[in-house]
PDB file of C-alpha atoms in Angstrom:
ATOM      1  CA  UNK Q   1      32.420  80.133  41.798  1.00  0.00           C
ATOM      2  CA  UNK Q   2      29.626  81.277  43.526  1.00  0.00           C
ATOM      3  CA  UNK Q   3      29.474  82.311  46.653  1.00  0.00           C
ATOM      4  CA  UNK Q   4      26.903  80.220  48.079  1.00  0.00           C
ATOM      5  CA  UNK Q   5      28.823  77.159  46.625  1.00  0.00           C
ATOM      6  CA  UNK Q   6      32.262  78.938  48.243  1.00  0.00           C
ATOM      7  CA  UNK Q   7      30.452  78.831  51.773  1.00  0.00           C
ATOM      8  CA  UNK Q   8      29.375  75.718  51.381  1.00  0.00           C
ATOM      9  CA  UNK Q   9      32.828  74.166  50.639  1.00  0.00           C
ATOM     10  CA  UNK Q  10      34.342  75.789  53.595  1.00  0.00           C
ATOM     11  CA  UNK Q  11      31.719  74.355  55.991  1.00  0.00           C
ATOM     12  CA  UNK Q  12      32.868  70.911  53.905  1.00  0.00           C
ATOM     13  CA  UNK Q  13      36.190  71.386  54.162  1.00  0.00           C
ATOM     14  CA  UNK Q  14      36.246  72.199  58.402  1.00  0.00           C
ATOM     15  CA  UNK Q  15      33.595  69.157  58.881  1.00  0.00           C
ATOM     16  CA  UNK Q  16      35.445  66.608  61.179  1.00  0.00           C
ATOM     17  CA  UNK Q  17      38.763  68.250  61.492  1.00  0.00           C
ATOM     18  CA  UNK Q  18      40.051  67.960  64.571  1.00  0.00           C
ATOM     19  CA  UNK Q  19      43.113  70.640  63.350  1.00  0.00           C
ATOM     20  CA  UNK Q  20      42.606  73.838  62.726  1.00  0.00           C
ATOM     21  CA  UNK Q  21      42.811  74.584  58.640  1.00  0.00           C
ATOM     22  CA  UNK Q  22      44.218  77.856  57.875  1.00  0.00           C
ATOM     23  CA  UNK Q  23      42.777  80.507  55.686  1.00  0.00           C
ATOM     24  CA  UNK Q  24      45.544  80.182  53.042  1.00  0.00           C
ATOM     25  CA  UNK Q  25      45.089  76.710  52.365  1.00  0.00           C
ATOM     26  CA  UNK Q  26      41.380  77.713  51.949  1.00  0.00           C
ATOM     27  CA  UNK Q  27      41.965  80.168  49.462  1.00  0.00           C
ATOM     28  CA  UNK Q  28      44.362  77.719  47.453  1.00  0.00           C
ATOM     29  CA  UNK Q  29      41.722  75.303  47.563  1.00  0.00           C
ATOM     30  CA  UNK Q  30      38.919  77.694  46.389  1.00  0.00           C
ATOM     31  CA  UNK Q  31      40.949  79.399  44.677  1.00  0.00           C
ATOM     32  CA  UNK Q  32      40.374  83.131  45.615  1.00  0.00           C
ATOM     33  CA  UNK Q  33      42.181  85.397  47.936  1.00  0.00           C
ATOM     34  CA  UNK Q  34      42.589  84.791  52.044  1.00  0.00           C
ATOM     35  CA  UNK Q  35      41.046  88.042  52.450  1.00  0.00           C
ATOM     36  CA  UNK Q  36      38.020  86.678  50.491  1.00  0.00           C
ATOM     37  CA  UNK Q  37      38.424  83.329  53.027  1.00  0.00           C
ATOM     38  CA  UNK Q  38      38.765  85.770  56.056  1.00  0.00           C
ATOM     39  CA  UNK Q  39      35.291  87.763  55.129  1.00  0.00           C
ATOM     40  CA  UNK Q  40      33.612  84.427  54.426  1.00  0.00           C
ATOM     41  CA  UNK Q  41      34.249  82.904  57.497  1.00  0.00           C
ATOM     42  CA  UNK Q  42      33.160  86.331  59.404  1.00  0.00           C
ATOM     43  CA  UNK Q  43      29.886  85.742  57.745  1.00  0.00           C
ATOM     44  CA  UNK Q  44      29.212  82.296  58.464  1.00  0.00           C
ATOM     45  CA  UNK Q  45      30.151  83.156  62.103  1.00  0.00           C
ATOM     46  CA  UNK Q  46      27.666  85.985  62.032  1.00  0.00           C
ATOM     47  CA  UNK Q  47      25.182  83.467  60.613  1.00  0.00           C
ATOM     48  CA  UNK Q  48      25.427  81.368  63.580  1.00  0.00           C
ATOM     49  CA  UNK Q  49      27.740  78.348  62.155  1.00  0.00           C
ATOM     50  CA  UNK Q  50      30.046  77.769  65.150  1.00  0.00           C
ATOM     51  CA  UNK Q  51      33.625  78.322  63.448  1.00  0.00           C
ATOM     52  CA  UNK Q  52      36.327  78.798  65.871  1.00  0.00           C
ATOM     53  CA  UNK Q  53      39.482  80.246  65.478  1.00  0.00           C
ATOM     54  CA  UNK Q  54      41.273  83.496  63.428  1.00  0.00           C
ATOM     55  CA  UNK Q  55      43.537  84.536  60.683  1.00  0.00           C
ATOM     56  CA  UNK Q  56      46.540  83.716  61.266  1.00  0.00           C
ATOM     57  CA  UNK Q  57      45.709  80.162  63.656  1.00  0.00           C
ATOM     58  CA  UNK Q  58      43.329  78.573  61.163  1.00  0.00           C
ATOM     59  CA  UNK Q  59      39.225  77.546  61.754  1.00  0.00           C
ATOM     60  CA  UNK Q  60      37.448  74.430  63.037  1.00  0.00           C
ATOM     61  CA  UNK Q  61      33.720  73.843  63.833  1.00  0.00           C
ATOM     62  CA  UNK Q  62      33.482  73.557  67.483  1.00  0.00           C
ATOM     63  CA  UNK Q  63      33.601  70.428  69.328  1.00  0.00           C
ATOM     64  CA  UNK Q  64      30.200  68.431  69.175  1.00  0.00           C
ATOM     65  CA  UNK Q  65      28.727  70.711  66.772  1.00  0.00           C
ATOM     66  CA  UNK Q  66      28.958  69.741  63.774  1.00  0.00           C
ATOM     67  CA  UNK Q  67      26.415  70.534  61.032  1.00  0.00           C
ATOM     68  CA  UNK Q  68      24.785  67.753  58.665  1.00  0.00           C
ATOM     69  CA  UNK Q  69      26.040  68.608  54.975  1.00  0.00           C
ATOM     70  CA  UNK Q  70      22.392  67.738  54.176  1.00  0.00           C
ATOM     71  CA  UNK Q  71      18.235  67.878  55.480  1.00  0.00           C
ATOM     72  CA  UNK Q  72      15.818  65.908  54.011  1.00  0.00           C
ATOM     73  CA  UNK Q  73      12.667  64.866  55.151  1.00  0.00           C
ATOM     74  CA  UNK Q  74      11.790  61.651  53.701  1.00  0.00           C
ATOM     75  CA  UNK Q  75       9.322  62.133  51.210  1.00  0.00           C
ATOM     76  CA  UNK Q  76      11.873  65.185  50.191  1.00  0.00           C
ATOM     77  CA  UNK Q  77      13.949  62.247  49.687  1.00  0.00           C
ATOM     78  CA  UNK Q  78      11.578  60.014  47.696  1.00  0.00           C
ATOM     79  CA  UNK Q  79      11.492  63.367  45.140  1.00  0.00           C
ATOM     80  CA  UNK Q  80      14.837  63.508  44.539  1.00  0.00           C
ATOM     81  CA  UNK Q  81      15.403  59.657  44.128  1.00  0.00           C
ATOM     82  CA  UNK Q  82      12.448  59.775  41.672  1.00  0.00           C
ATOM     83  CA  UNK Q  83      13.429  63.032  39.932  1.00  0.00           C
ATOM     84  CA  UNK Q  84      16.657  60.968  39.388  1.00  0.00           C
ATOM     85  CA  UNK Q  85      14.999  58.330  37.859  1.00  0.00           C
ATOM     86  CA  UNK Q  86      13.036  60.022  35.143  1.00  0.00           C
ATOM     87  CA  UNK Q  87      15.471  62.246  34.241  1.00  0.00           C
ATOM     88  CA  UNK Q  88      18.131  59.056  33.885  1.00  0.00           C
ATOM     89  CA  UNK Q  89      14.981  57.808  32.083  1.00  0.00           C
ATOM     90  CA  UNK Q  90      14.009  60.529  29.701  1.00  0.00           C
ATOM     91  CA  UNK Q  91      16.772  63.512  29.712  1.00  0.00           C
ATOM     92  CA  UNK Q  92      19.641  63.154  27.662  1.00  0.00           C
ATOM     93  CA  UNK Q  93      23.010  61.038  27.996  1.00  0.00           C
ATOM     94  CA  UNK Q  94      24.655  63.783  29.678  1.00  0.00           C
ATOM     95  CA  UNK Q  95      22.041  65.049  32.429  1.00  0.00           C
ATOM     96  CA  UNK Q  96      21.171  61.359  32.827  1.00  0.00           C
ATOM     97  CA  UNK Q  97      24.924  60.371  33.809  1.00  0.00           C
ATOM     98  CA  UNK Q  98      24.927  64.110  35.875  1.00  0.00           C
ATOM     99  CA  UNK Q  99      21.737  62.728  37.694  1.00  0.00           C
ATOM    100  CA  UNK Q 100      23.071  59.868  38.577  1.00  0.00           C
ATOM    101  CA  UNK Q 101      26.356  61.250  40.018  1.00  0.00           C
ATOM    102  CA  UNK Q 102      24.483  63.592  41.868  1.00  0.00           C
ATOM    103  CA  UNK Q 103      22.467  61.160  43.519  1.00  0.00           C
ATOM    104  CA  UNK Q 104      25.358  59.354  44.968  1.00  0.00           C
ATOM    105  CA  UNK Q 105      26.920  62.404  46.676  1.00  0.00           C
ATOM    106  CA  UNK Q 106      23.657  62.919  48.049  1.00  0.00           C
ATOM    107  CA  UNK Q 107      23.068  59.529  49.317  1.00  0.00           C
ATOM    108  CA  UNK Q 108      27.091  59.199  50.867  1.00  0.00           C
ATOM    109  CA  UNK Q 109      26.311  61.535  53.318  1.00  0.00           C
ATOM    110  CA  UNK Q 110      22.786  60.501  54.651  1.00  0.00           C
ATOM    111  CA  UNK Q 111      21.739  58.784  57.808  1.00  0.00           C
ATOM    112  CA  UNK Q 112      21.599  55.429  57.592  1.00  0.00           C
ATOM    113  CA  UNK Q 113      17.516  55.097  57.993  1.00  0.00           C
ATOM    114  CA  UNK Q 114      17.121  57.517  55.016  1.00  0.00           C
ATOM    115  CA  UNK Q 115      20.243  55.955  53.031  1.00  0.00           C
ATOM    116  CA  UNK Q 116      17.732  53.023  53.185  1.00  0.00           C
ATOM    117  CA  UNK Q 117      14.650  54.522  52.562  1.00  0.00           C
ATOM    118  CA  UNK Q 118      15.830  55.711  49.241  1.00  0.00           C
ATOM    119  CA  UNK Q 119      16.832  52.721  48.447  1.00  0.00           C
ATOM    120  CA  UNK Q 120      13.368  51.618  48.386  1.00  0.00           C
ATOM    121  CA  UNK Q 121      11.556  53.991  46.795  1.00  0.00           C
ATOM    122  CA  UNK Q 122       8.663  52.072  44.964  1.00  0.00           C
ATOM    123  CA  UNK Q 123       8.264  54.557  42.268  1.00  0.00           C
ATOM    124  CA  UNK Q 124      10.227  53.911  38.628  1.00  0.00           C
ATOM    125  CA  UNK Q 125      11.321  54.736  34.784  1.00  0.00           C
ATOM    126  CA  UNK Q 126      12.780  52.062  33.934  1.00  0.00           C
ATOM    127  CA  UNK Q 127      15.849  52.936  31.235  1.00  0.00           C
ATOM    128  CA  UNK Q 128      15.475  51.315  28.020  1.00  0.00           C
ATOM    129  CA  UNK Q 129      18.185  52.304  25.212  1.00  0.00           C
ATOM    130  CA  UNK Q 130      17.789  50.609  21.640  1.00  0.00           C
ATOM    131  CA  UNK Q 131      19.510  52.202  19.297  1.00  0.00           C
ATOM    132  CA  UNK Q 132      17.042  55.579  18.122  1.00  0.00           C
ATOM    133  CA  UNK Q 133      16.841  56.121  21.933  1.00  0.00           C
ATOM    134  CA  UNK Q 134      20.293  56.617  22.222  1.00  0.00           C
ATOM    135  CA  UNK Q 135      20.121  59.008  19.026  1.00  0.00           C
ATOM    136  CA  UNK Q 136      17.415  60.674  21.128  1.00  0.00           C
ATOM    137  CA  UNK Q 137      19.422  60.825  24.026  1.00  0.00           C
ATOM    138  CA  UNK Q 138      22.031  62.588  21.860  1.00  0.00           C
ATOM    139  CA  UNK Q 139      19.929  65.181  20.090  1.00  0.00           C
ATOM    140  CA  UNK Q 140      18.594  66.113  23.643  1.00  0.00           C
ATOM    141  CA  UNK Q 141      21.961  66.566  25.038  1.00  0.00           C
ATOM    142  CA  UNK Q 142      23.260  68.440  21.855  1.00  0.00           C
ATOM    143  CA  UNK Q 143      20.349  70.760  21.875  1.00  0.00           C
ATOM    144  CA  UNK Q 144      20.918  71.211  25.764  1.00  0.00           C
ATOM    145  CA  UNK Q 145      24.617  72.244  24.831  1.00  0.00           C
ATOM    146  CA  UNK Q 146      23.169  74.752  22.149  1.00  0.00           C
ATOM    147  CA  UNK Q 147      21.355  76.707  24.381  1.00  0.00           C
ATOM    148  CA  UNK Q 148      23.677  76.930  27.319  1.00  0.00           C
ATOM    149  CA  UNK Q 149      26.226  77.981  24.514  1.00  0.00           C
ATOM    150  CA  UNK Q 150      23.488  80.380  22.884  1.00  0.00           C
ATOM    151  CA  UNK Q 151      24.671  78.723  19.576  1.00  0.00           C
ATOM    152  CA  UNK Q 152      22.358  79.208  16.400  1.00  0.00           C
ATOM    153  CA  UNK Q 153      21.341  76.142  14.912  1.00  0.00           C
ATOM    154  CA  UNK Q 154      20.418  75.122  11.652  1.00  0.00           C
ATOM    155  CA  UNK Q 155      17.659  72.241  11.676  1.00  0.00           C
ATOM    156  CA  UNK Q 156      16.039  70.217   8.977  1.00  0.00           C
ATOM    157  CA  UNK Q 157      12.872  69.743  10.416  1.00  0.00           C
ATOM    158  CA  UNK Q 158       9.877  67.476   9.299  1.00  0.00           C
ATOM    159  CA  UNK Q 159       6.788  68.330  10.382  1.00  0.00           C
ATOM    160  CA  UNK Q 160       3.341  66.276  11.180  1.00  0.00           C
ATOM    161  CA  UNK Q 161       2.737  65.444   7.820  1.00  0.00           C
ATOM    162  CA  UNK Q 162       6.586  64.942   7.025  1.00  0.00           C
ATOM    163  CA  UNK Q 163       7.397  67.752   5.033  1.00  0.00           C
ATOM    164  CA  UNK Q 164      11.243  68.876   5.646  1.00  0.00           C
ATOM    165  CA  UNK Q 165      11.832  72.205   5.715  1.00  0.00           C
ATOM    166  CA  UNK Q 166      15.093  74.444   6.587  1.00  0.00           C
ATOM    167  CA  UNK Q 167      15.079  76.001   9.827  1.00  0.00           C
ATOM    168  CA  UNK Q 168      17.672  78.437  11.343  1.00  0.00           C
ATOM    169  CA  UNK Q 169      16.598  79.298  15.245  1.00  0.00           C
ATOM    170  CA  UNK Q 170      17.999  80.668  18.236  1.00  0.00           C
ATOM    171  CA  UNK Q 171      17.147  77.793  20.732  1.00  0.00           C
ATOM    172  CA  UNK Q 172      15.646  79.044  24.113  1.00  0.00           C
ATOM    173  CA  UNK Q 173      14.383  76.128  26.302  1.00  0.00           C
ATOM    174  CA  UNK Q 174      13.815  72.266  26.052  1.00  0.00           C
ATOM    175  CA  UNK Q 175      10.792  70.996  27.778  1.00  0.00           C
ATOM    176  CA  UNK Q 176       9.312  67.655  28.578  1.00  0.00           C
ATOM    177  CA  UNK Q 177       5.789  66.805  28.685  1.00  0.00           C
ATOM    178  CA  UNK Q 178       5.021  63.525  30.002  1.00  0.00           C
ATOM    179  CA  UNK Q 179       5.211  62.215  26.362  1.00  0.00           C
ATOM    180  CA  UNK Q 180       7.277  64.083  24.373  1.00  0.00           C
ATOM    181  CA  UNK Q 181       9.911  66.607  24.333  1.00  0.00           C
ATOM    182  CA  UNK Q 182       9.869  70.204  22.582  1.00  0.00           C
ATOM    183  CA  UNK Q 183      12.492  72.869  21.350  1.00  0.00           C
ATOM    184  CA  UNK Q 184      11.475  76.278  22.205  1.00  0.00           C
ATOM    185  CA  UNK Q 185      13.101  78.178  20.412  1.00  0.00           C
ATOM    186  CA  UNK Q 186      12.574  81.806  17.658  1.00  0.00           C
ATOM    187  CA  UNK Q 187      12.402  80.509  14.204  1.00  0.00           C
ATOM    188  CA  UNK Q 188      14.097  82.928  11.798  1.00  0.00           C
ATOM    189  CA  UNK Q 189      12.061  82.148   9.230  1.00  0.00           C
ATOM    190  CA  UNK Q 190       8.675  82.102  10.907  1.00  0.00           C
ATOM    191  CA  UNK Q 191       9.601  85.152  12.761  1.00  0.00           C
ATOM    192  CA  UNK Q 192       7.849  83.893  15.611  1.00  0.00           C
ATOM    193  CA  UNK Q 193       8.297  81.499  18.465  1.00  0.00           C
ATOM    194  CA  UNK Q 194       7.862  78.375  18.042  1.00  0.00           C
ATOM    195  CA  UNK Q 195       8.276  74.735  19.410  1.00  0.00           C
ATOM    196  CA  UNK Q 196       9.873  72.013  17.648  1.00  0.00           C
ATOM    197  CA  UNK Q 197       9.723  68.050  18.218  1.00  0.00           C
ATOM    198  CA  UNK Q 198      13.040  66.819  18.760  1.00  0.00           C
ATOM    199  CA  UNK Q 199      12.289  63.367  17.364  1.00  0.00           C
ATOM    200  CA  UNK Q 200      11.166  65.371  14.341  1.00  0.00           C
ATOM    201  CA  UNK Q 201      14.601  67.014  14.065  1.00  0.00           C
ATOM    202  CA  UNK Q 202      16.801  65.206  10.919  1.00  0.00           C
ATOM    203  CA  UNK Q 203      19.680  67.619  11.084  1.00  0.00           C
ATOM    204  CA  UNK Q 204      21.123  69.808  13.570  1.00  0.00           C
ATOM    205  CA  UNK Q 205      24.121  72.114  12.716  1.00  0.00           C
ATOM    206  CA  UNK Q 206      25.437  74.798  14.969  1.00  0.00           C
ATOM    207  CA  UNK Q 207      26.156  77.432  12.773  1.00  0.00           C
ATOM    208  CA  UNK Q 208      28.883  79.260  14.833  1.00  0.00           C
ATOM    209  CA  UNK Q 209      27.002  82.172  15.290  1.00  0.00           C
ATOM    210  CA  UNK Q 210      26.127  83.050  19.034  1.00  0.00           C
ATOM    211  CA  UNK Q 211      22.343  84.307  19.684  1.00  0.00           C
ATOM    212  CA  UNK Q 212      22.331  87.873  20.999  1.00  0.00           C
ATOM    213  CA  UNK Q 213      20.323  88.800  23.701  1.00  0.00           C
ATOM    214  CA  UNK Q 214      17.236  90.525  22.273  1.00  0.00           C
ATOM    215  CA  UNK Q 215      14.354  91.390  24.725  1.00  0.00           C
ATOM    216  CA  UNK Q 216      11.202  90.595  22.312  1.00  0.00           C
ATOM    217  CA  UNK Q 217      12.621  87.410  21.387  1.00  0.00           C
ATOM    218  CA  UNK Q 218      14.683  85.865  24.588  1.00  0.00           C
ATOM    219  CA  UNK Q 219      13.364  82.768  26.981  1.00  0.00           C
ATOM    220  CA  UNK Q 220      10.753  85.471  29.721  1.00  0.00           C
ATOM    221  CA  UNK Q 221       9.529  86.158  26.039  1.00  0.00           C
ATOM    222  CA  UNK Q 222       8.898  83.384  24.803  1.00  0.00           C
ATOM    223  CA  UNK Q 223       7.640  82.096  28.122  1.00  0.00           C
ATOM    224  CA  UNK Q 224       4.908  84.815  28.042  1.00  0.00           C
ATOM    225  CA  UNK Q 225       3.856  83.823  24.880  1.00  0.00           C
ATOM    226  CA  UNK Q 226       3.804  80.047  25.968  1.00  0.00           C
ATOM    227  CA  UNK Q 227       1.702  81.640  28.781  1.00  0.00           C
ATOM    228  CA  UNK Q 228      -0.848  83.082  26.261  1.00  0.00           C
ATOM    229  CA  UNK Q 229      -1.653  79.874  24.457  1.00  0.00           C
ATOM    230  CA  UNK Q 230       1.434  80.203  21.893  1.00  0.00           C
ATOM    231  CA  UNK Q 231       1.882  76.494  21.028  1.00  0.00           C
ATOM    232  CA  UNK Q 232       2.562  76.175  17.370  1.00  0.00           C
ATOM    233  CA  UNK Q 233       4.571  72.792  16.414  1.00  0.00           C
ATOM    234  CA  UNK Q 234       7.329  74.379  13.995  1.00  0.00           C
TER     235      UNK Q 234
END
């Protein structure tokens, strides 16, 4: 876990206690040591959130100062709910759902007048699933999973003029563009970056093998070359 996530959960877990909660059932929770609880809670002290107590009593946020878990302004807001919305729209299965979820935590712990402004957010993708945008859906979200895994992946790829040809690649990116999605990704056979159309995708096989991290060929790579008008389709 990181440790901006770990501080966060503390100040979660103390919000509206009105017992202290001891540094070992922090730890448990977090699941790292109480000495690791003990320095945490130093810092956020030090950092000006108003945790009272010690090791060995326990913490609480002092009496009538208790911190929102969450700041928006609303057009702040309006982004997220939006950002939501396209991605439920256009992302994959899996972000969509993710999206979604996330969106609810967000919205259980805001004021009431923002709770409702979000909830009225004139700006929308609708969702519309037949049955090749649900195979979309899934090749995004398998591609996704490939290059978080650094898998190599075998495609058979058709291009503009439907030609199929055999593709193994190291995937790098996936990027939307209004329109249309693309792969980026290092073609083995090009030897070269290059972008791929998802929809244009037939086949796609992990081949077990696990990209290694090469310098002239990784994602700031490949994002330089982007940069310098590199935008070959396959």
């Amino acid at each position: 876990m990181r440790r901006a996530d770990r501080l966060f959960l503390i100040i979660h877990a103390l919000r509206g206690r009105r017992t202290a909660l001891q540094a070992r059932q922090l730890a448990q929770t977090l699941g790292v040591s109480q000495r690791t609880v003990y320095r945490d809670v130093s810092d956020l002290q030090l950092s000006g959130v108003p945790i009272e107590g010690e090791a060995g009593v326990g913490y609480v946020l002092r009496k009538g100062s208790d911190i929102p878990p969450l700041m928006f302004t609303a057009a702040e807001l309006e982004a997220l709910v939006v950002g939501t919305r396209f991605v439920r729209a256009f992302a994959g299965a899996r972000l969509a759902d993710s999206a979604k979820t996330a969106l609810l935590k967000i919205e259980a712990v805001l004021p009431p007048e923002l709770r409702e402004r979000a909830a009225h957010t004139r700006i929308f993708a609708p969702v519309w699933r037949d049955q090749h945008q649900s195979d979309f859906a899934t090749m995004i979200d398998r591609l996704h999973a490939a290059i978080v895994a650094n898998q190599v992946l075998q495609l058979d790829y058709r291009d503009e003029s439907g030609r199929v040809s055999a593709r193994e690649v190291e995937p790098l990116c996936l990027s939307f563009w209004g329109g249309a999605w693309t792969l980026g990704a290092w073609c083995r056979l090009r030897k070269d970056f290059r972008n791929f159309r998802p929809d244009r995708i037939h086949t796609c096989e992990p081949t077990g093998e696990v990209c290694a991290e090469v310098a002239e060929r990784n994602l700031a790579s490949y994002l330089r070359a982007v940069g310098g008008g590199m935008m070959d389709i396959g």
